[in-house]
Coordinates of C-alpha atoms in Angstrom, one line a residue:
M1 CA 0.2 1.0 15.9
T2 CA -2.2 -1.4 15.1
C3 CA -3.1 -2.0 12.0
R4 CA -6.6 -3.6 10.8
D5 CA -5.4 -6.6 10.4
G6 CA -3.9 -7.0 13.3
T7 CA -0.2 -6.5 11.6
S8 CA 2.2 -3.9 14.3
L9 CA 4.1 -0.6 13.0
A10 CA 6.8 0.8 14.4
S11 CA 7.5 4.2 15.3
R12 CA 9.2 6.2 17.4
I13 CA 8.3 10.0 18.7
W14 CA 9.5 13.5 19.5
S15 CA 7.5 15.6 21.1
P16 CA 8.1 19.3 22.0
Q17 CA 8.9 20.7 25.4
A18 CA 6.2 23.1 26.0
P19 CA 2.6 21.1 26.4
G20 CA 0.5 19.9 24.5
P21 CA -1.9 18.8 21.6
W22 CA 0.5 19.5 18.6
P23 CA 0.1 19.1 15.6
V24 CA 1.7 15.5 14.3
L25 CA 3.6 15.1 11.5
L26 CA 4.1 11.8 10.2
M27 CA 6.4 9.7 7.8
R28 CA 6.4 6.5 6.7
Q29 CA 9.5 4.7 5.4
P30 CA 11.0 1.7 5.0
Y31 CA 14.9 2.4 6.3
W32 CA 14.6 1.4 9.8
R33 CA 13.3 5.1 12.2
A34 CA 15.8 6.0 13.4
I35 CA 17.3 7.6 10.6
A36 CA 14.2 9.9 9.9
S37 CA 15.3 10.5 6.4
T38 CA 18.0 12.7 7.6
I39 CA 20.3 11.7 4.2
T40 CA 17.7 15.4 3.3
Y41 CA 15.7 17.0 6.4
A42 CA 16.3 18.2 9.6
H43 CA 16.7 15.3 12.7
P44 CA 12.9 14.5 13.9
S45 CA 13.6 16.8 16.9
W46 CA 14.1 20.3 15.5
Y47 CA 11.0 19.7 13.2
A48 CA 9.2 19.8 17.4
S49 CA 11.4 22.2 18.9
H50 CA 9.0 23.6 16.9
G51 CA 5.9 22.8 18.2
F52 CA 4.8 19.9 16.1
Q53 CA 4.5 15.7 17.6
V54 CA 6.7 14.1 14.6
V55 CA 6.1 10.0 14.5
V56 CA 9.0 8.2 12.3
Q57 CA 7.6 4.8 11.2
D58 CA 8.7 1.7 10.0
V59 CA 6.2 0.9 7.1
R60 CA 5.5 -3.4 7.1
G61 CA 8.3 -6.4 7.0
K62 CA 10.3 -3.3 7.8
G63 CA 12.9 -1.7 11.0
D64 CA 11.1 -3.6 14.5
S65 CA 7.3 -3.9 12.4
G66 CA 5.5 -7.0 12.0
G67 CA 4.8 -8.0 8.8
E68 CA 6.1 -8.5 5.2
F69 CA 7.3 -6.3 3.2
G70 CA 5.6 -5.9 0.2
G71 CA 5.9 -2.2 -1.3
F72 CA 3.4 0.4 -2.9
A73 CA 1.1 -2.1 -2.8
Q74 CA 0.8 -2.6 0.8
E75 CA 0.2 1.3 1.8
A76 CA -2.9 3.0 1.3
A77 CA -4.3 0.5 3.8
D78 CA -1.2 0.4 6.1
G79 CA -1.2 5.2 5.4
A80 CA -5.2 5.0 6.2
D81 CA -5.2 3.3 9.2
S82 CA -1.6 4.9 10.1
I83 CA -2.8 8.4 9.6
R84 CA -6.8 7.8 11.7
W85 CA -4.4 6.3 14.4
A86 CA -1.9 9.3 15.2
R87 CA -5.4 11.4 14.7
Q88 CA -5.5 10.2 18.7
L89 CA -1.8 10.1 19.0
E90 CA -1.8 11.3 22.4
G91 CA -0.6 14.6 22.2
S92 CA -2.1 15.4 19.7
N93 CA -4.5 18.0 18.5
G94 CA -5.8 16.0 15.5
Q95 CA -4.2 17.1 12.9
V96 CA -1.8 15.7 10.8
G97 CA 0.9 16.6 7.9
C98 CA 3.2 14.3 5.9
Y99 CA 6.1 14.9 4.6
G100 CA 8.6 12.6 3.2
F101 CA 11.2 12.1 0.1
S102 CA 11.2 8.9 -2.2
Y103 CA 9.1 5.8 -0.5
Q104 CA 8.1 8.1 2.0
G105 CA 6.8 10.5 -0.5
L106 CA 5.1 7.8 -1.9
T107 CA 3.0 6.3 1.7
Q108 CA 1.7 9.5 1.7
L109 CA 0.0 10.4 -1.1
L110 CA -1.7 7.0 -0.7
S111 CA -4.9 5.9 1.2
D112 CA -7.6 3.1 0.4
D113 CA -10.4 5.2 2.5
P114 CA -10.4 8.8 1.0
T115 CA -11.4 10.6 4.5
A116 CA -8.7 8.9 6.1
I117 CA -5.7 11.3 4.3
P118 CA -3.0 14.0 6.0
D119 CA -4.2 18.2 6.1
C120 CA -1.8 18.9 4.3
L121 CA 1.9 17.0 3.1
A122 CA 5.1 17.4 1.4
P123 CA 5.7 14.8 -0.9
A124 CA 9.1 15.5 -2.5
M125 CA 11.1 13.6 -5.0
T126 CA 8.7 10.6 -5.6
G127 CA 5.8 9.7 -8.3
L128 CA 2.4 7.4 -8.7
N129 CA 4.2 5.6 -11.9
E130 CA 5.9 2.4 -10.9
C131 CA 7.3 2.5 -14.8
C132 CA 8.7 5.6 -15.8
D133 CA 8.3 7.2 -12.0
W134 CA 10.8 4.6 -10.7
A135 CA 12.8 2.3 -13.2
V136 CA 12.1 2.7 -17.1
T137 CA 13.5 5.4 -18.6
G138 CA 12.5 6.0 -22.9
G139 CA 12.1 2.0 -22.8
A140 CA 14.4 1.6 -21.4
H141 CA 15.4 -0.1 -17.1
W142 CA 17.2 1.9 -14.6
W143 CA 20.2 -0.3 -14.0
A144 CA 22.7 1.2 -11.9
L145 CA 19.3 2.8 -10.0
G146 CA 17.6 0.0 -9.4
L147 CA 19.8 -2.8 -9.1
G148 CA 21.7 -0.6 -5.9
W149 CA 18.4 0.6 -4.6
G150 CA 17.6 -3.4 -4.8
L151 CA 20.0 -4.6 -3.2
Q152 CA 19.5 -2.0 -0.2
L153 CA 15.9 -3.3 0.3
A154 CA 17.7 -7.4 0.2
A155 CA 20.2 -6.0 2.7
Q156 CA 18.1 -5.2 5.3
R157 CA 15.7 -8.2 4.9
C158 CA 18.8 -10.5 5.4
Q159 CA 19.7 -8.8 8.4
R160 CA 15.9 -9.0 9.4
R161 CA 16.4 -12.1 9.3
G162 CA 19.7 -12.9 10.4
D163 CA 21.0 -13.1 7.4
G164 CA 24.9 -12.2 8.3
S165 CA 26.8 -13.3 5.1
G166 CA 24.3 -13.0 2.7
W167 CA 24.3 -8.9 4.5
R168 CA 28.4 -9.2 3.2
A169 CA 28.2 -10.1 -0.2
I170 CA 25.3 -8.4 -1.0
R171 CA 27.3 -5.0 0.4
R172 CA 30.7 -5.6 -0.8
S173 CA 29.3 -6.3 -3.9
L174 CA 27.8 -2.3 -4.1
E175 CA 32.0 -1.3 -2.2
T176 CA 33.1 -2.6 -5.6
G177 CA 30.9 -1.8 -7.6
S178 CA 30.4 -5.6 -8.5
F179 CA 26.8 -5.6 -7.9
L180 CA 26.4 -4.4 -11.6
E181 CA 27.5 -7.6 -12.9
E182 CA 26.5 -10.2 -10.2
G183 CA 23.1 -7.4 -9.2
L184 CA 19.9 -9.7 -10.5
E185 CA 21.8 -13.0 -9.2
L186 CA 22.3 -11.0 -5.6
L187 CA 18.0 -10.1 -5.7
E188 CA 17.0 -14.1 -7.4
R189 CA 19.0 -14.8 -3.5
H190 CA 17.8 -12.8 -1.7
D191 CA 14.8 -11.2 -2.2
P192 CA 13.3 -12.3 -5.1
E193 CA 9.6 -11.9 -4.7
G194 CA 11.0 -8.0 -3.3
M195 CA 10.0 -5.2 -6.0
A196 CA 13.4 -4.0 -7.3
R197 CA 13.9 -7.4 -9.2
R198 CA 10.2 -7.3 -10.6
W199 CA 10.6 -4.1 -12.4
L200 CA 13.6 -5.1 -14.2
L201 CA 12.4 -7.6 -15.0
E202 CA 9.2 -6.4 -15.9
P203 CA 8.7 -5.7 -19.6
A204 CA 8.8 -1.9 -20.4
N205 CA 6.0 -2.3 -22.5
G206 CA 3.7 -4.0 -19.4
N207 CA 2.0 -4.4 -17.1
W208 CA 3.0 -1.6 -14.3
P209 CA 0.8 -0.9 -11.4
C210 CA 0.4 3.0 -11.2
H211 CA -1.5 4.5 -8.1
R212 CA -4.2 6.9 -7.7
P213 CA -4.3 8.6 -4.2
P214 CA -8.0 10.2 -3.2
P215 CA -9.3 13.6 -5.6
T216 CA -9.4 14.5 -1.1
L217 CA -6.3 14.5 -1.0
L218 CA -5.0 15.8 -4.5
R219 CA -7.3 18.4 -3.3
Q220 CA -4.8 19.4 0.1
P221 CA -1.7 21.9 0.6
M222 CA 0.7 19.7 -1.1
L223 CA 4.2 21.5 -1.5
L224 CA 6.0 19.6 -4.0
I225 CA 9.6 19.2 -4.4
G226 CA 11.3 18.3 -7.4
G227 CA 15.0 18.5 -8.2
W228 CA 16.8 19.1 -12.2
W229 CA 19.3 15.5 -11.5
D230 CA 16.2 13.9 -10.2
P231 CA 15.2 10.8 -11.8
H232 CA 11.2 11.4 -9.4
L233 CA 11.3 14.8 -11.3
G234 CA 9.0 13.5 -13.4
G235 CA 6.8 12.3 -10.6
I236 CA 6.8 15.8 -9.3
L237 CA 5.4 17.3 -12.0
D238 CA 3.2 14.7 -12.9
L239 CA 1.5 15.1 -9.0
W240 CA 0.9 18.9 -9.6
A241 CA -0.9 18.3 -12.7
Q242 CA -2.6 15.9 -11.3
S243 CA -3.0 18.2 -7.8
R244 CA -4.6 20.8 -10.2
L245 CA -6.6 19.4 -12.1
A246 CA -8.6 17.8 -9.1
G247 CA -8.4 21.3 -7.4
G248 CA -6.1 21.8 -5.2
L249 CA -3.4 24.5 -5.3
P250 CA -0.4 22.5 -5.4
T251 CA 3.0 25.1 -4.5
L252 CA 6.3 23.3 -6.5
R253 CA 9.6 24.5 -6.0
I254 CA 12.9 22.2 -8.1
G255 CA 15.7 22.9 -7.3
A256 CA 19.5 22.2 -9.4
W257 CA 19.6 19.0 -6.4
S258 CA 20.0 15.3 -7.3
H259 CA 18.1 12.5 -5.2
T260 CA 20.5 13.3 -2.0
N261 CA 21.6 16.4 -2.7
W262 CA 20.0 19.1 -1.6
Q263 CA 22.2 21.8 -1.4
G264 CA 21.3 22.9 2.6
G265 CA 18.3 20.9 2.2
I266 CA 14.0 22.7 2.3
D267 CA 13.6 22.9 6.1
R268 CA 12.7 26.4 6.4
L269 CA 10.4 26.1 3.6
Q270 CA 8.5 23.4 5.2
L271 CA 8.6 24.7 8.6
A272 CA 6.6 27.3 7.5
F273 CA 4.9 25.5 5.0
F274 CA 4.1 23.4 8.1
Q275 CA 3.3 25.9 11.0
H276 CA 0.9 28.4 7.9
H277 CA -1.1 25.0 7.3
L278 CA -1.3 23.1 10.9
Q279 CA -0.8 26.3 12.5
R280 CA -2.6 29.0 11.9
Q281 CA 0.7 31.6 10.5
P282 CA 0.0 34.1 8.3
L283 CA 1.7 32.9 5.2
P284 CA 5.3 33.5 4.3
P285 CA 6.8 35.7 1.4
E286 CA 8.8 32.2 0.0
L287 CA 5.6 30.2 0.1
G288 CA 3.7 33.3 -1.8
A289 CA 4.5 31.8 -5.3
P290 CA 3.2 28.8 -6.6
A291 CA 6.1 27.5 -9.0
L292 CA 10.0 28.3 -8.1
L293 CA 12.4 27.0 -10.6
E294 CA 16.4 27.5 -9.6
D295 CA 18.2 28.3 -12.1
A296 CA 20.8 25.1 -12.5
R297 CA 23.3 28.2 -13.8
S298 CA 23.1 31.1 -11.8
H299 CA 21.2 29.9 -8.8
R300 CA 18.8 31.8 -9.2
W301 CA 15.1 30.9 -8.4
Q302 CA 12.6 32.2 -10.0
A303 CA 8.5 32.3 -11.9
P304 CA 8.5 29.5 -14.8
A305 CA 8.7 31.5 -17.9
A306 CA 5.6 32.9 -19.9
P307 CA 4.5 30.5 -22.5
S308 CA 6.5 32.3 -25.3
I309 CA 7.5 30.0 -28.7
Q310 CA 10.8 28.6 -28.2
P311 CA 14.1 27.6 -29.9
V312 CA 14.2 25.2 -32.3
W313 CA 17.5 23.3 -34.0
G314 CA 18.0 21.0 -36.5
L315 CA 21.0 18.9 -36.8
A316 CA 24.2 19.2 -39.7
S317 CA 26.4 17.1 -40.4
G318 CA 29.1 15.7 -43.6
G319 CA 29.5 12.7 -42.0
L320 CA 32.5 13.8 -39.3
A321 CA 30.5 14.5 -36.4
A322 CA 31.2 11.0 -34.7
I323 CA 35.0 11.2 -35.2
D324 CA 35.3 15.2 -35.3
S325 CA 33.1 16.3 -31.9
Q326 CA 33.3 19.8 -33.7
E327 CA 32.7 18.5 -37.2
G328 CA 28.7 17.9 -36.6
Q329 CA 26.8 21.6 -36.1
L330 CA 23.5 22.8 -34.3
V331 CA 21.5 25.0 -36.8
S332 CA 17.9 26.1 -37.8
P333 CA 15.9 23.9 -38.4
Q334 CA 15.5 24.9 -42.1
A335 CA 19.5 24.8 -42.3
S336 CA 19.2 20.2 -41.4
W337 CA 21.4 18.4 -43.4
G338 CA 23.5 15.9 -44.4
E339 CA 24.3 12.0 -42.9
V340 CA 25.9 10.2 -39.8
T341 CA 26.6 7.2 -38.7
L342 CA 27.3 5.2 -34.9
V343 CA 28.9 2.1 -34.2
H344 CA 27.9 0.7 -31.2
D345 CA 30.2 -2.1 -30.0
P346 CA 29.2 -3.7 -26.8
W347 CA 32.7 -5.0 -25.8
R348 CA 33.4 -0.7 -25.4
P349 CA 29.6 0.5 -24.2
V350 CA 29.8 4.3 -24.5
P351 CA 29.9 5.0 -20.2
G352 CA 26.7 7.6 -19.3
R353 CA 27.9 9.4 -16.8
G354 CA 26.0 12.2 -13.9
G355 CA 22.2 12.7 -14.8
H356 CA 19.4 12.2 -13.0
L357 CA 19.9 8.2 -13.5
G358 CA 24.2 8.2 -12.5
L359 CA 25.1 6.8 -9.3
D360 CA 27.1 10.7 -9.5
P361 CA 24.7 12.4 -10.4
G362 CA 24.0 16.1 -11.5
P363 CA 25.7 18.3 -13.3
C364 CA 29.6 16.8 -15.3
Q365 CA 32.4 17.6 -17.6
R366 CA 32.2 15.0 -20.8
G367 CA 34.5 16.7 -22.9
D368 CA 36.0 13.2 -22.9
I369 CA 33.2 11.5 -23.5
D370 CA 32.2 13.1 -26.4
Q371 CA 36.4 12.5 -28.1
R372 CA 35.0 9.4 -28.0
G373 CA 34.2 8.2 -32.0
D374 CA 30.9 6.4 -31.8
V375 CA 30.2 9.6 -29.8
A376 CA 28.2 12.5 -32.4
C377 CA 28.3 16.1 -31.2
F378 CA 26.2 18.7 -32.7
T379 CA 26.7 22.1 -31.2
S380 CA 25.2 25.8 -32.2
A381 CA 27.6 28.9 -33.3
P382 CA 27.8 30.7 -30.3
L383 CA 25.7 32.8 -28.4
P384 CA 25.1 36.5 -29.9
R385 CA 22.9 37.2 -26.3
P386 CA 21.7 34.7 -23.4
L387 CA 19.3 32.3 -24.0
R388 CA 17.1 29.9 -21.4
L389 CA 16.5 27.6 -21.7
E390 CA 13.2 26.3 -19.5
G391 CA 11.2 22.9 -20.5
R392 CA 11.1 19.4 -21.1
P393 CA 14.0 18.9 -24.2
R394 CA 12.5 16.5 -27.2
L395 CA 14.5 15.5 -30.5
S396 CA 13.1 14.0 -33.2
I397 CA 14.9 12.6 -35.6
A398 CA 15.0 9.3 -38.5
V399 CA 17.4 6.1 -37.5
E400 CA 17.8 3.1 -39.4
A401 CA 19.5 0.2 -37.0
D402 CA 20.9 -3.1 -38.7
Q403 CA 19.7 -5.9 -35.7
P404 CA 16.2 -5.0 -34.2
S405 CA 16.7 -3.6 -31.1
F406 CA 19.1 -0.6 -30.3
D407 CA 19.4 2.7 -27.8
L408 CA 19.8 6.0 -28.8
C409 CA 21.1 8.1 -25.8
A410 CA 21.1 12.0 -26.2
A411 CA 22.6 14.7 -23.8
L412 CA 22.9 18.4 -23.5
S413 CA 26.0 20.9 -23.0
V414 CA 26.6 23.5 -22.5
L415 CA 30.5 24.5 -23.3
D416 CA 32.4 27.6 -22.7
S417 CA 33.8 30.5 -25.4
T418 CA 37.2 28.4 -25.0
D419 CA 35.9 24.8 -24.9
A420 CA 37.5 23.9 -22.0
S421 CA 34.2 22.6 -20.3
V422 CA 32.0 20.3 -21.7
L423 CA 29.6 20.6 -18.6
Q424 CA 26.2 18.0 -19.4
L425 CA 23.2 19.7 -17.8
S426 CA 20.4 17.3 -19.3
T427 CA 19.8 13.5 -19.9
G428 CA 18.0 11.3 -22.4
M429 CA 17.5 7.8 -24.0
A430 CA 14.7 5.8 -26.4
R431 CA 15.7 1.7 -26.5
C432 CA 13.7 0.8 -29.3
H433 CA 12.6 -2.0 -31.3
R434 CA 12.3 -1.8 -34.8
Q435 CA 12.3 -3.7 -38.4
P436 CA 16.9 -3.5 -39.7
G437 CA 17.0 -1.6 -42.3
R438 CA 14.1 0.5 -42.2
S439 CA 13.9 4.4 -41.2
S440 CA 11.8 6.0 -39.0
V441 CA 11.5 8.4 -36.8
L442 CA 12.0 8.2 -32.7
Q443 CA 11.3 10.8 -30.5
L444 CA 13.3 11.1 -27.5
Q445 CA 12.6 12.8 -23.9
L446 CA 15.9 14.3 -22.6
Q447 CA 15.2 15.4 -18.4
P448 CA 13.8 18.7 -17.8
L449 CA 15.8 21.5 -17.6
L450 CA 15.8 25.4 -16.2
A451 CA 19.4 26.7 -17.2
T452 CA 20.7 30.3 -18.6
L453 CA 23.3 29.4 -20.6
A454 CA 25.3 33.2 -21.0
A455 CA 26.6 35.0 -24.7
G456 CA 28.8 33.4 -26.1
Q457 CA 28.9 29.9 -25.2
R458 CA 27.8 27.4 -27.0
L459 CA 25.0 24.3 -26.8
R460 CA 26.2 20.8 -27.5
L461 CA 23.6 17.6 -28.3
S462 CA 25.7 14.5 -27.8
L463 CA 24.2 11.3 -29.5
A464 CA 25.4 7.6 -28.9
G465 CA 24.1 4.5 -28.4
A466 CA 24.8 3.5 -25.1
A467 CA 24.8 4.9 -21.6
W468 CA 26.1 1.8 -19.3
P469 CA 25.4 1.5 -16.5
Q470 CA 22.6 3.8 -16.5
I471 CA 21.2 1.7 -18.1
A472 CA 21.6 -2.3 -19.6
V473 CA 23.5 -2.4 -22.7
N474 CA 21.2 -2.9 -25.2
P475 CA 21.9 -7.1 -26.9
G476 CA 20.8 -5.9 -30.7
H477 CA 18.0 -8.7 -31.0
G478 CA 15.7 -7.6 -29.3
D479 CA 14.9 -10.2 -26.4
D480 CA 16.5 -7.2 -24.0
P481 CA 17.5 -9.6 -20.8
P482 CA 18.6 -6.6 -18.5
G483 CA 22.7 -6.6 -18.1
P484 CA 26.0 -5.3 -18.8
S485 CA 26.8 -6.9 -22.2
G486 CA 28.2 -10.6 -23.4
P487 CA 28.9 -12.5 -25.2
G488 CA 25.0 -12.5 -27.3
H489 CA 25.6 -9.2 -27.9
R490 CA 25.3 -8.0 -30.8
V491 CA 27.6 -4.8 -32.8
I492 CA 24.9 -2.7 -33.9
S493 CA 25.6 0.5 -36.3
L494 CA 23.0 3.8 -37.1
R495 CA 22.8 5.8 -39.9
L496 CA 21.2 9.1 -38.3
D497 CA 18.9 10.6 -41.1
L498 CA 19.5 14.8 -40.6
Q499 CA 16.9 15.6 -42.7
Q500 CA 14.1 15.6 -40.8
S501 CA 15.7 16.2 -37.2
S502 CA 14.6 18.6 -34.3
L503 CA 16.1 19.5 -30.9
Q504 CA 13.1 21.8 -29.3
L505 CA 12.0 22.7 -26.1
M506 CA 8.2 22.1 -25.0
P507 CA 6.8 23.3 -21.7
L508 CA 7.7 22.4 -18.0
L509 CA 4.2 23.0 -16.3
D510 CA 0.9 22.5 -18.8
L511 CA 0.9 26.6 -17.1
D512 CA -0.9 29.6 -18.2
P513 CA 0.7 32.1 -15.1
G514 CA -2.6 34.7 -16.5
A515 CA -4.3 32.0 -15.5
D516 CA -5.7 29.9 -12.5
G517 CA -4.3 33.6 -10.6
D518 CA -0.8 35.2 -10.9
L519 CA 2.4 32.8 -10.2
G520 CA 3.7 35.7 -8.1
P521 CA 6.9 37.9 -7.9
I522 CA 9.8 36.1 -8.6
G523 CA 11.9 35.2 -5.8
E524 CA 14.5 33.2 -3.1
P525 CA 12.3 30.0 -1.8
G526 CA 13.7 31.1 1.7
A527 CA 15.0 26.9 1.6
N528 CA 17.6 26.9 3.2

C-alpha cells in the first residue's frame, strides 16, 4: 500500500480457500511480516482457514517497507492509512479487526483520524505511555530489557543497510551477555536516533510522549490481554480503565504469562472474539465475563474479587533482618518496630531475577538471593487459612540514605512449610533522590498479581539496594548515568525505619463488580 506521503508499505496477505468477501484481520509490526508474531500467536493461515483475510504489514522503515523508521510517532498517520486501505482491499468485505502484542499492540490503538479505526481490536501486552509502560519502573530505566530490544531493532537497521559486521557485532554481544556492558555504545554506533537509545538517556522525570487513541476507538469492542510477568501489564490495566471511561465495554484476560510465553496461547479466545464481532456469530461462553484473571498459583481462572478490606502488614526486626533471613517479620501494622541498615556495594550488586523485568521472566526460586547479607527479609507467620493476594502491592517505608541517590528493590515470595522453596511472585523498585541523612517516607509499587497462598505457607518481603541487570546500578551521586557498576559508583548505606512501615494490596481494577453490569461467571477463558 501507499501512504499519504507516497511511502510504500509492504504487506503479506493470507486469504481463505472459500469464496469471499471476508473480514480482514490486520497486524502492523516491525519484525518482518513473514514472522507474523508466531512467537505468541498461531500462524495467519490458521485464522485464514476460519474465514478471515489476514494482512501482516511491515511498518515504515522496517522489513521491505519504504521510509525511515521513526518509532511510535509514525504510527497514527500510517495506521489510519492502513485501515482505509484494508477496507478497500480486494477480497475484503469492508470490515477490519486488528490484533498483535507489544509494538503491534500499540499500532492498532493509534490513528490521526477518528473515523479510520478498526471495527474491533485485540491489543496484547502494550501501553500508551512511553515512560512507565515501555521504559521506566519506579523511576529506574529498564536496563536489560531496554537494551536487548533496542539492539534487536538496531540489528534490523544494519540488515537493511547491508552492514553485516554491525549485525554480527550486535548478535555476538547479545549471545555473550556483553551487551549489558557495551550495549549503549552499540546503540550509539548503529542506531543513534533510535527510540530505545532515546528512552535510556531521557531522565525518568523528563518530557515523555503519552499516546492518546481517539475516543471512538476506545469505545470499539476490545479484547485486552495481559500477563502477570509482562512489563506492559500496567499499560493494559490503564487501557481497560480508559476504554471504560470513554464508554467502551472492554474484555480483559490476564494470565500467568510473561511477555513471550503464553502457556499455549490465546488464539481460540481471540478467534471467538473476531468471529463474534466480524462474522456475527453468537457470543461464546468464554467471552461472557468482562474480566477473568488466572491465579498464578492454582492456575484457575476467576473473576476479580469484589472490593473488600485487604490485609495490611507491618515490618519488624531487631536489626538482623539482612544477616538472618528468618529474623525479620511481617506483622500487624500496630506491631511494626525496629530498624535495619542495608549496605549496597556496587562491586557486587544484588541480582534481579525473574519477575516482569528479567531476561528470564516469570516466577523463580530466590532462596539463595535472600541468604545474602545485603538483602533484608521479612516473613509472616504460617497462614492459618488460604489467603488470596489480588491487587497492586504497595510498600510504604521511611528510608534514610548517606548518598544523594539510592534504589530500593522489593520482591514478594511465598515460602512452603519446610522453607525448601522461596518462590518469587512479584517485584518492584524505586529510584530515589533525597537529601543525605534525612529520613523520608518512600512509596514503592510492585507488579500486580493474583496468587492464592495455602494454609501453612508464609509470605515474605525482601528488600535490597539493587536488581542488576534488570535496572542499571545506581551510582549514588545523583547524576544517574545508565549502566553497570563503574569506578565512580559509591557504596550506599540505607537505614530502614520500620515503625510506620506498611505493605498493602491496592485494588487491581477501578471497578465495582456490582456496577455497570455483572462481571459474569467464574470459569475458564477458553484460552487454549
